[in-house]
Short mmCIF file of C-alpha atoms in Angstrom, two decimals:
data_model
loop_
_atom_site.label_atom_id
_atom_site.label_comp_id
_atom_site.label_asym_id
_atom_site.label_seq_id
_atom_site.Cartn_x
_atom_site.Cartn_y
_atom_site.Cartn_z
CA MET A 1 18.04 88.91 -74.69
CA GLN A 2 18.50 91.59 -71.87
CA ILE A 3 21.47 90.15 -69.27
CA THR A 4 22.00 91.54 -66.04
CA ARG A 5 25.10 90.50 -64.11
CA GLU A 6 26.07 89.86 -60.43
CA ALA A 7 29.04 91.13 -59.23
CA PRO A 8 31.76 88.65 -59.78
CA LEU A 9 32.89 85.81 -56.90
CA LYS A 10 36.36 85.16 -55.77
CA HIS A 11 37.25 81.42 -57.76
CA THR A 12 40.46 79.83 -57.96
CA LEU A 13 39.63 76.71 -59.87
CA GLU A 14 42.45 76.04 -62.42
CA PRO A 15 41.49 74.72 -66.25
CA SER A 16 41.82 71.04 -65.97
CA ASN A 17 41.32 67.59 -67.78
CA HIS A 18 39.84 65.94 -64.56
CA PRO A 19 36.62 64.71 -66.32
CA TYR A 20 34.42 65.76 -63.84
CA LEU A 21 36.30 69.89 -64.24
CA SER A 22 36.10 69.59 -67.89
CA GLY A 23 33.83 68.75 -71.02
CA PRO A 24 29.95 69.49 -70.10
CA TRP A 25 31.23 69.41 -66.28
CA THR A 26 33.13 72.57 -66.80
CA PRO A 27 31.73 74.91 -63.97
CA CYS A 28 29.98 78.18 -64.43
CA HIS A 29 31.29 80.67 -62.64
CA GLU A 30 29.02 83.69 -63.17
CA GLU A 31 25.93 84.64 -62.12
CA VAL A 32 23.53 86.38 -64.45
CA THR A 33 19.59 86.89 -65.21
CA VAL A 34 17.98 86.84 -68.68
CA ASP A 35 14.46 88.83 -68.93
CA GLU A 36 13.50 86.39 -71.96
CA LEU A 37 15.44 83.53 -73.94
CA GLU A 38 15.55 84.02 -77.51
CA VAL A 39 13.71 80.99 -79.08
CA ILE A 40 15.71 79.37 -81.54
CA GLU A 41 13.20 76.26 -82.76
CA GLY A 42 9.43 76.00 -82.31
CA GLU A 43 7.56 77.40 -79.61
CA ILE A 44 7.27 77.79 -75.95
CA PRO A 45 4.20 75.80 -75.42
CA PRO A 46 1.10 78.75 -73.71
CA ASP A 47 -0.10 75.70 -71.65
CA ILE A 48 2.90 75.69 -69.38
CA ASP A 49 2.67 78.04 -66.37
CA GLY A 50 5.27 77.45 -63.56
CA ILE A 51 9.45 77.48 -62.66
CA TYR A 52 12.12 74.75 -63.35
CA LEU A 53 14.41 74.91 -60.83
CA ARG A 54 18.00 72.88 -61.41
CA ASN A 55 20.74 72.15 -58.92
CA THR A 56 24.49 71.89 -59.52
CA GLU A 57 27.87 70.49 -58.67
CA ASN A 58 29.90 73.85 -59.63
CA PRO A 59 32.90 74.09 -57.52
CA VAL A 60 34.57 77.66 -57.07
CA HIS A 61 38.25 76.89 -55.83
CA GLN A 62 40.73 74.67 -56.58
CA PRO A 63 40.43 71.20 -54.62
CA LEU A 64 42.69 70.26 -51.83
CA GLY A 65 42.76 67.03 -53.19
CA ARG A 66 40.97 64.56 -55.35
CA HIS A 67 37.88 65.80 -56.82
CA HIS A 68 34.61 64.52 -56.89
CA PRO A 69 31.86 65.35 -59.13
CA PHE A 70 29.62 65.39 -55.69
CA ASP A 71 31.98 67.74 -54.40
CA GLY A 72 30.86 70.96 -55.98
CA ASP A 73 29.50 74.07 -54.55
CA ALA A 74 25.60 74.26 -55.18
CA MET A 75 24.57 76.81 -58.30
CA VAL A 76 20.76 76.54 -59.31
CA HIS A 77 19.53 77.57 -62.18
CA GLN A 78 16.15 78.36 -62.92
CA VAL A 79 14.20 79.15 -65.59
CA ASN A 80 10.58 80.56 -64.99
CA ILE A 81 8.00 79.85 -67.82
CA SER A 82 4.75 81.76 -68.71
CA GLY A 83 2.23 82.79 -71.14
CA GLY A 84 4.42 81.27 -73.61
CA LYS A 85 8.07 83.16 -72.91
CA ALA A 86 11.24 82.41 -70.36
CA SER A 87 13.13 84.01 -68.20
CA TYR A 88 16.41 82.65 -66.41
CA ARG A 89 18.77 83.17 -63.34
CA ASN A 90 21.24 81.21 -61.89
CA ARG A 91 22.82 82.04 -58.39
CA TYR A 92 25.20 79.73 -56.34
CA VAL A 93 23.89 78.50 -53.11
CA ARG A 94 25.60 80.44 -50.10
CA THR A 95 26.00 77.71 -47.30
CA HIS A 96 28.02 78.54 -44.36
CA CYS A 97 30.80 76.53 -45.93
CA PHE A 98 30.56 79.20 -49.33
CA ASP A 99 30.56 82.32 -47.62
CA GLN A 100 33.56 80.92 -45.30
CA GLU A 101 35.55 79.98 -48.21
CA GLN A 102 34.88 83.17 -50.27
CA ILE A 103 35.89 85.02 -47.10
CA ALA A 104 39.03 83.03 -47.20
CA GLY A 105 40.10 82.76 -50.97
CA SER A 106 40.13 79.34 -51.31
CA ALA A 107 38.87 75.98 -50.63
CA LEU A 108 38.80 74.89 -46.66
CA TRP A 109 37.27 70.93 -47.34
CA GLY A 110 38.49 67.83 -48.90
CA GLY A 111 36.22 66.03 -50.52
CA LEU A 112 34.80 62.61 -50.93
CA MET A 113 37.63 60.95 -52.21
CA ASP A 114 40.01 62.62 -49.52
CA PRO A 115 41.52 60.96 -46.47
CA SER A 116 40.64 62.39 -43.00
CA GLY A 117 42.68 65.38 -42.04
CA THR A 118 42.86 66.86 -45.46
CA SER A 119 39.67 69.49 -44.75
CA LYS A 120 41.27 72.92 -42.79
CA ARG A 121 38.10 73.02 -40.81
CA PRO A 122 35.45 70.86 -39.42
CA GLY A 123 32.51 69.83 -41.55
CA PHE A 124 28.90 70.81 -41.29
CA GLY A 125 27.01 67.65 -42.04
CA ALA A 126 26.31 65.17 -40.07
CA HIS A 127 29.03 63.03 -41.22
CA GLY A 128 31.34 65.79 -39.25
CA GLY A 129 34.43 66.24 -42.09
CA LEU A 130 32.57 67.20 -45.48
CA LYS A 131 31.53 70.30 -46.77
CA ASP A 132 28.04 71.30 -46.76
CA THR A 133 27.53 72.31 -49.99
CA GLY A 134 23.35 72.06 -50.55
CA SER A 135 24.61 71.00 -54.21
CA THR A 136 22.46 67.29 -54.21
CA ASP A 137 18.65 68.11 -54.50
CA ILE A 138 16.53 70.68 -54.80
CA ILE A 139 12.60 70.81 -54.07
CA VAL A 140 9.75 73.28 -53.29
CA HIS A 141 7.47 73.31 -50.14
CA ALA A 142 5.22 76.18 -48.93
CA GLY A 143 6.48 79.36 -51.54
CA ILE A 144 10.18 78.16 -50.43
CA ALA A 145 13.01 76.11 -52.57
CA TYR A 146 15.17 73.92 -50.74
CA ALA A 147 18.58 72.44 -51.28
CA THR A 148 19.82 69.78 -49.66
CA PHE A 149 23.19 67.54 -49.86
CA TYR A 150 23.05 63.77 -49.55
CA GLN A 151 25.36 63.52 -46.72
CA CYS A 152 23.16 65.63 -44.45
CA GLY A 153 23.85 69.07 -43.98
CA GLU A 154 21.51 71.92 -43.64
CA ALA A 155 18.36 72.68 -45.73
CA TRP A 156 19.18 75.53 -47.40
CA MET A 157 16.04 78.26 -48.33
CA MET A 158 15.95 80.26 -51.52
CA ASP A 159 12.96 82.39 -53.20
CA PRO A 160 12.14 79.87 -56.02
CA VAL A 161 11.05 83.23 -58.29
CA THR A 162 13.60 85.34 -57.22
CA LEU A 163 16.69 82.80 -56.39
CA GLU A 164 17.34 85.42 -53.00
CA ASN A 165 19.53 83.13 -50.54
CA LEU A 166 17.40 83.20 -47.52
CA GLY A 167 19.56 80.97 -45.21
CA LYS A 168 19.44 77.79 -43.07
CA ALA A 169 16.07 76.29 -42.77
CA PRO A 170 14.88 77.10 -39.18
CA TRP A 171 13.51 73.81 -38.28
CA GLY A 172 16.48 71.78 -39.53
CA PRO A 173 17.89 68.99 -36.87
CA LEU A 174 21.08 68.92 -35.12
CA ASP A 175 21.67 65.69 -37.53
CA GLY A 176 20.84 67.24 -40.35
CA VAL A 177 18.49 66.96 -43.94
CA SER A 178 19.11 64.26 -46.45
CA ALA A 179 18.46 64.96 -49.98
CA HIS A 180 15.01 63.86 -51.45
CA PRO A 181 12.54 65.20 -48.80
CA LYS A 182 8.96 64.50 -50.14
CA VAL A 183 6.19 67.18 -50.38
CA ASP A 184 2.51 66.09 -50.02
CA GLU A 185 0.52 69.29 -51.98
CA GLU A 186 -2.87 67.95 -50.36
CA THR A 187 -1.65 68.51 -46.72
CA GLY A 188 1.29 71.16 -47.22
CA GLU A 189 3.40 68.52 -45.67
CA MET A 190 6.67 67.52 -46.38
CA MET A 191 8.65 64.52 -45.25
CA PHE A 192 12.33 64.18 -44.64
CA PHE A 193 15.34 61.67 -43.31
CA ASN A 194 18.32 62.16 -42.05
CA TYR A 195 21.09 59.50 -41.07
CA GLY A 196 24.83 59.49 -39.13
CA VAL A 197 27.29 57.49 -37.84
CA HIS A 198 25.62 57.89 -34.30
CA ALA A 199 22.39 55.11 -32.81
CA PRO A 200 20.02 55.36 -33.55
CA TYR A 201 21.28 56.27 -37.03
CA MET A 202 18.76 57.57 -39.07
CA HIS A 203 15.43 60.07 -38.00
CA TYR A 204 12.32 60.56 -39.87
CA GLY A 205 10.50 64.17 -39.65
CA VAL A 206 7.99 65.80 -40.65
CA VAL A 207 7.51 69.81 -41.85
CA ASP A 208 3.84 71.72 -41.89
CA ARG A 209 2.56 74.40 -44.18
CA ALA A 210 3.87 76.83 -42.13
CA GLY A 211 7.45 75.75 -41.94
CA LYS A 212 7.05 74.12 -38.48
CA LEU A 213 8.55 70.91 -37.59
CA VAL A 214 5.87 69.10 -36.19
CA HIS A 215 7.17 65.09 -35.86
CA TYR A 216 10.52 63.70 -35.79
CA VAL A 217 11.84 60.33 -34.44
CA PRO A 218 14.01 57.93 -34.49
CA ILE A 219 14.21 55.09 -36.86
CA PRO A 220 16.73 52.37 -34.75
CA LEU A 221 18.98 50.60 -37.06
CA ALA A 222 21.80 47.72 -36.44
CA GLY A 223 24.62 50.43 -37.33
CA PRO A 224 25.32 53.47 -40.03
CA ARG A 225 23.90 52.90 -42.93
CA LEU A 226 23.93 55.10 -46.56
CA PRO A 227 20.16 55.67 -47.39
CA HIS A 228 19.63 58.06 -50.38
CA ASP A 229 16.21 58.28 -51.47
CA MET A 230 12.78 57.93 -49.61
CA ALA A 231 9.05 57.47 -50.57
CA ILE A 232 5.49 58.12 -49.41
CA THR A 233 2.10 57.28 -50.04
CA LYS A 234 -1.27 58.67 -48.15
CA ASN A 235 -0.36 57.30 -44.87
CA TRP A 236 3.26 55.62 -45.27
CA SER A 237 6.47 57.00 -45.51
CA ILE A 238 8.93 54.46 -46.43
CA LEU A 239 12.63 54.81 -45.59
CA ASN A 240 15.25 51.69 -46.36
CA ASP A 241 18.04 50.24 -44.24
CA MET A 242 20.10 48.79 -47.49
CA PRO A 243 22.95 46.08 -47.40
CA LEU A 244 25.59 48.48 -48.47
CA TYR A 245 27.00 50.31 -46.57
CA TRP A 246 30.68 51.41 -44.68
CA ASP A 247 33.12 48.80 -43.39
CA ALA A 248 32.75 48.54 -39.56
CA ASP A 249 36.82 48.04 -39.27
CA LEU A 250 37.34 50.37 -41.55
CA LEU A 251 35.08 53.26 -39.98
CA LYS A 252 36.75 52.62 -36.87
CA ARG A 253 40.03 54.42 -38.47
CA ASP A 254 37.92 57.24 -39.70
CA ILE A 255 37.74 55.40 -43.54
CA HIS A 256 34.36 55.63 -45.13
CA ALA A 257 34.63 52.99 -47.68
CA ALA A 258 31.47 51.56 -48.72
CA ARG A 259 30.79 47.80 -49.54
CA ILE A 260 28.35 45.37 -50.40
CA HIS A 261 26.91 43.10 -47.52
CA ASP A 262 25.17 40.67 -49.55
CA ASP A 263 24.42 38.11 -46.68
CA GLU A 264 22.05 40.49 -45.95
CA PRO A 265 18.42 41.08 -46.78
CA THR A 266 17.61 45.06 -48.30
CA ARG A 267 14.99 46.34 -45.49
CA PHE A 268 12.33 48.51 -45.48
CA ALA A 269 10.36 50.41 -42.87
CA LEU A 270 6.91 51.77 -43.40
CA ILE A 271 5.90 53.78 -41.00
CA PRO A 272 2.62 55.80 -40.58
CA ARG A 273 3.26 59.35 -41.68
CA HIS A 274 3.39 60.64 -37.94
CA GLY A 275 3.42 57.28 -36.41
CA GLN A 276 6.79 56.20 -34.10
CA PRO A 277 9.28 53.68 -33.44
CA GLU A 278 6.90 50.97 -32.40
CA ASP A 279 4.73 51.65 -35.39
CA ILE A 280 7.42 50.96 -38.11
CA ARG A 281 6.33 47.64 -40.27
CA TRP A 282 9.52 46.24 -41.21
CA PHE A 283 10.08 44.08 -44.78
CA GLU A 284 12.99 42.31 -46.33
CA ALA A 285 13.66 42.01 -49.79
CA SER A 286 16.87 40.57 -52.32
CA PRO A 287 20.35 42.47 -51.40
CA THR A 288 20.63 45.78 -53.80
CA TYR A 289 21.06 49.03 -53.28
CA VAL A 290 18.92 51.80 -54.94
CA LEU A 291 19.26 55.55 -55.11
CA HIS A 292 16.11 57.00 -56.67
CA TRP A 293 12.39 55.61 -56.11
CA THR A 294 9.82 56.85 -58.63
CA ASN A 295 6.39 56.67 -56.78
CA ALA A 296 4.93 54.75 -54.19
CA HIS A 297 0.86 54.30 -53.67
CA GLU A 298 -1.67 51.90 -51.81
CA ASP A 299 -3.43 48.98 -53.23
CA GLY A 300 -5.80 47.55 -50.37
CA ASP A 301 -3.67 45.56 -48.28
CA GLU A 302 -0.22 46.15 -50.17
CA VAL A 303 2.22 49.40 -50.26
CA VAL A 304 3.31 49.06 -53.83
CA LEU A 305 7.10 51.05 -54.64
CA GLU A 306 9.01 51.32 -57.59
CA GLY A 307 12.35 52.61 -58.33
CA TYR A 308 15.57 51.70 -59.79
CA TYR A 309 17.47 48.14 -58.51
CA GLN A 310 20.92 47.90 -58.79
CA ASP A 311 21.97 44.22 -60.41
CA LYS A 312 26.17 45.05 -59.48
CA PRO A 313 26.14 48.04 -56.19
CA MET A 314 29.76 47.26 -55.94
CA PRO A 315 31.07 47.77 -59.53
CA ASP A 316 34.04 46.91 -61.26
CA PRO A 317 36.44 49.70 -62.13
CA ILE A 318 36.58 51.36 -65.34
CA GLU A 319 40.18 50.33 -65.84
CA GLU A 320 40.78 52.73 -69.20
CA MET A 321 39.96 55.12 -67.11
CA GLY A 322 43.35 54.77 -65.05
CA LYS A 323 43.53 57.03 -61.86
CA TYR A 324 40.01 57.77 -62.21
CA SER A 325 38.93 54.20 -62.62
CA HIS A 326 37.02 53.45 -59.57
CA MET A 327 35.68 57.13 -59.58
CA MET A 328 34.23 56.19 -62.92
CA ALA A 329 32.54 53.20 -61.89
CA TYR A 330 30.36 54.69 -58.92
CA VAL A 331 28.63 57.45 -60.73
CA ASP A 332 28.44 55.38 -64.35
CA GLU A 333 25.03 53.44 -64.32
CA HIS A 334 25.73 51.18 -67.16
CA SER A 335 28.47 49.68 -64.03
CA PHE A 336 26.10 49.35 -61.24
CA GLN A 337 23.60 47.99 -63.46
CA SER A 338 20.37 50.20 -62.60
CA LYS A 339 16.59 48.91 -63.95
CA LEU A 340 13.24 49.97 -63.36
CA HIS A 341 11.78 47.25 -60.67
CA ARG A 342 9.10 46.99 -58.24
CA TRP A 343 8.27 45.93 -54.93
CA ARG A 344 4.83 45.19 -52.91
CA PHE A 345 4.39 45.02 -49.51
CA ASN A 346 1.90 43.08 -47.96
CA LEU A 347 0.59 44.48 -44.44
CA LYS A 348 -1.71 41.43 -43.65
CA THR A 349 0.82 38.64 -44.31
CA GLY A 350 4.02 40.44 -43.95
CA GLU A 351 5.07 39.40 -47.47
CA THR A 352 7.39 41.33 -50.31
CA ARG A 353 7.35 40.52 -53.85
CA GLU A 354 9.66 41.91 -56.58
CA GLU A 355 9.03 42.69 -60.13
CA ARG A 356 11.61 43.64 -62.76
CA LEU A 357 9.96 46.16 -65.71
CA THR A 358 12.89 46.83 -67.68
CA ASP A 359 16.33 45.24 -68.41
CA ARG A 360 17.26 48.37 -70.07
CA VAL A 361 19.77 50.54 -67.90
CA VAL A 362 18.27 53.59 -66.64
CA GLU A 363 18.19 56.24 -63.81
CA PHE A 364 16.86 59.74 -62.46
CA GLY A 365 13.01 59.14 -63.61
CA MET A 366 10.11 61.35 -63.02
CA ILE A 367 6.28 60.91 -63.30
CA ASN A 368 3.77 63.24 -63.55
CA PRO A 369 3.37 65.05 -60.06
CA ASP A 370 -0.06 64.63 -60.20
CA TYR A 371 -0.08 61.26 -59.55
CA LEU A 372 2.40 61.11 -56.33
CA MET A 373 1.07 58.55 -54.20
CA ARG A 374 -1.63 57.76 -56.83
CA GLU A 375 -0.42 55.04 -59.24
CA SER A 376 1.07 56.11 -61.73
CA ARG A 377 1.63 54.45 -65.26
CA TYR A 378 4.36 56.41 -67.09
CA VAL A 379 7.96 56.82 -65.46
CA TRP A 380 10.53 58.86 -67.75
CA SER A 381 13.71 57.75 -67.38
CA THR A 382 17.18 59.29 -68.35
CA THR A 383 20.02 57.22 -70.17
CA THR A 384 23.39 57.57 -69.76
CA LYS A 385 26.68 57.49 -72.01
CA PRO A 386 28.27 54.22 -70.93
CA GLY A 387 31.47 54.89 -68.25
CA TRP A 388 30.15 58.50 -67.37
CA PHE A 389 27.11 60.66 -65.23
CA LEU A 390 25.85 62.27 -68.55
CA PHE A 391 22.29 62.16 -69.48
CA ASN A 392 22.16 61.30 -73.62
CA GLY A 393 18.39 60.06 -73.72
CA TYR A 394 15.13 59.34 -72.33
CA VAL A 395 13.09 56.70 -71.83
CA ARG A 396 8.88 56.57 -71.07
CA HIS A 397 8.34 53.25 -69.83
CA ASP A 398 4.71 52.01 -69.89
CA THR A 399 4.63 50.38 -66.46
CA GLN A 400 1.60 48.59 -67.24
CA THR A 401 2.31 47.37 -71.04
CA GLY A 402 6.21 47.25 -71.04
CA GLU A 403 5.92 49.54 -73.99
CA GLU A 404 8.94 51.71 -74.16
CA GLN A 405 9.80 55.05 -76.55
CA VAL A 406 13.59 55.69 -76.67
CA PHE A 407 14.91 59.30 -77.49
CA GLU A 408 18.80 59.93 -77.73
CA LEU A 409 20.47 63.00 -77.86
CA PRO A 410 23.16 63.53 -80.95
CA GLU A 411 26.94 62.52 -80.00
CA GLY A 412 28.07 65.30 -77.39
CA VAL A 413 25.00 66.79 -76.69
CA TYR A 414 23.39 65.70 -72.69
CA ALA A 415 20.66 66.94 -70.45
CA SER A 416 19.48 67.52 -67.39
CA GLU A 417 16.99 65.71 -65.09
CA SER A 418 13.91 66.23 -66.29
CA PRO A 419 10.34 67.16 -64.41
CA VAL A 420 7.57 66.13 -65.97
CA VAL A 421 5.07 69.10 -66.46
CA PRO A 422 1.55 68.72 -66.81
CA LYS A 423 -0.50 70.31 -69.29
CA GLN A 424 -2.96 73.56 -68.26
CA GLY A 425 -6.09 71.39 -68.43
CA SER A 426 -4.63 67.99 -68.88
CA ALA A 427 -6.77 64.72 -68.08
CA LYS A 428 -4.32 62.54 -69.04
CA GLU A 429 -1.34 61.35 -67.44
CA ASP A 430 0.86 61.47 -70.58
CA ASP A 431 -0.49 64.86 -71.30
CA ALA A 432 2.52 66.38 -70.59
CA TYR A 433 6.04 67.84 -71.28
CA LEU A 434 9.55 67.15 -70.15
CA VAL A 435 11.42 70.39 -69.14
CA THR A 436 15.74 70.61 -69.47
CA PHE A 437 18.48 71.43 -70.24
CA LEU A 438 20.56 70.67 -72.86
CA ILE A 439 24.45 70.75 -73.01
CA ASP A 440 25.85 71.03 -76.38
CA GLU A 441 30.10 69.79 -76.62
CA ASN A 442 29.63 70.32 -80.27
CA THR A 443 28.96 74.25 -79.74
CA GLY A 444 29.73 75.08 -76.56
CA THR A 445 26.69 76.27 -75.86
CA SER A 446 23.58 75.30 -73.33
CA GLU A 447 19.91 75.43 -74.20
CA LEU A 448 16.30 74.84 -72.45
CA ALA A 449 14.55 72.44 -73.95
CA ILE A 450 11.14 71.25 -74.04
CA LEU A 451 9.99 67.55 -75.09
CA ASP A 452 6.42 66.10 -75.85
CA ALA A 453 6.07 63.65 -72.88
CA SER A 454 3.16 61.25 -74.96
CA ASP A 455 5.88 61.21 -77.33
CA VAL A 456 9.35 61.38 -76.47
CA THR A 457 10.87 59.81 -79.66
CA LYS A 458 10.23 63.52 -81.54
CA GLY A 459 13.01 64.94 -79.85
CA PRO A 460 13.02 68.54 -78.44
CA ILE A 461 9.79 70.52 -79.78
CA CYS A 462 11.10 73.99 -78.68
CA ARG A 463 14.46 74.90 -77.43
CA ALA A 464 15.61 78.46 -76.15
CA LYS A 465 19.37 79.74 -76.51
CA LEU A 466 20.82 80.21 -73.00
CA PRO A 467 23.30 83.28 -72.20
CA HIS A 468 25.91 80.98 -71.21
CA LYS A 469 27.47 77.45 -71.27
CA ILE A 470 26.17 75.54 -67.68
CA SER A 471 27.77 72.58 -65.78
CA SER A 472 25.92 69.38 -65.67
CA GLY A 473 24.31 68.31 -62.32
CA VAL A 474 21.96 66.73 -60.49
CA HIS A 475 18.60 67.10 -59.44
CA SER A 476 15.58 69.54 -60.51
CA THR A 477 12.54 70.66 -59.43
CA TRP A 478 9.24 72.19 -61.19
CA VAL A 479 6.41 73.79 -59.70
CA GLU A 480 3.17 75.33 -60.64
CA ARG A 481 2.75 78.90 -60.54
CA GLU A 482 -1.10 78.29 -59.69
CA GLN A 483 0.41 75.97 -56.81
CA LEU A 484 2.77 78.51 -55.65
CA GLU A 485 0.95 81.27 -55.27
CA MET A 486 -1.40 79.64 -53.10
CA ASP A 487 1.06 78.61 -51.09
CA LEU A 488 2.42 82.05 -50.61
CA ALA A 489 -0.94 83.31 -49.95
CA LYS A 490 -1.68 81.10 -46.90
CA LYS A 491 1.43 82.19 -45.74
#
């Protein structure tokens, strides 16, 4: 295992007992490249050929105020797998805010829980006061990896193979880009949305395979909202207007405090992929909040959507956590009770039907990407440690039969969001692998792990040692090498 280390960065973060600056959330400040990872159990399957990318909240500087786990700087960790071997590298995302703090040698922006006026510089995101970190999501489109921030900053470009920073996307609109754009590999298009505090409060756009913004329209809402994700089908893009949003009276005082308006329905906007505002079909459903959708498809006169319905979008504080009681509850799935759910929108009648798919608390699910926009049978979700934003296992849901496979990691070992990787030449939906990073607090180490998607109960079938302990993070993606090479050849 040959390790090449990049020049060290300026960092001022001090050791802390903050729950999201210590333990499995302890930041990793070194950037390295490893030519070949040492396999310590099993073998890397020869029928995997592609790249795993995971974004990470990884703060560099001592916070100006209170720290929230979503305040961290973006660090992308990558594993490149081919021919039964794997290499590794990690790099920070060099946003404008990151660069300015490197020049200053200290933090310049406050965080999500800080009052207005904490920041020493104006923010770059659509909401003005926050630092644009690019630390939420990572996706690959037309040969470029995009790191995005859920509070609508720029879309930050990286080379998915080398992790070279390529600057901000030239197509990015003034109101920014939210996390969770969606890519249709067949057409080469990427769909995205943004949101903000000024009318019309949301926009929707389409970027073609050449990296050109070819469609961008307003999605008029009644006021500022907090959407987090979107979904796509062959003909429709699905956006949402959830009744969990900022308190209007407090917002007038520049206080961003969300509350549930449970007398209002959840509203879904179905817009044709290249449609105009007048083409939107609105549907209503029971009030909730949804962080993530798993898939959507068209079924005759209906559009079917699946995601994680929150039974308690305004969770009770976790009192035993003291001063962290509110923060811990709002990132704890067991507090807001997220459960796999299905919505069916009838395009003829305008009616919505809903169906609960499991009563198990789960989130951060993945599907076989070959089944995106098609009817998919399986969802692979993560489970979490109660009270914490830490993945401690997996559930494979069979959405046709209701059968579930469950795997729980050993105590003190935590996973990452895990893409489903179809086996080369596979014909079955679950003929695939899960690829993930593990953080082992018992040994202070991290690993690459691969699981059999058809039977997650077996646990990792392969483990390879990483050169350092990494921090827990948020979203990830997988890109097949064949797809990446096709995209690059078309440029």
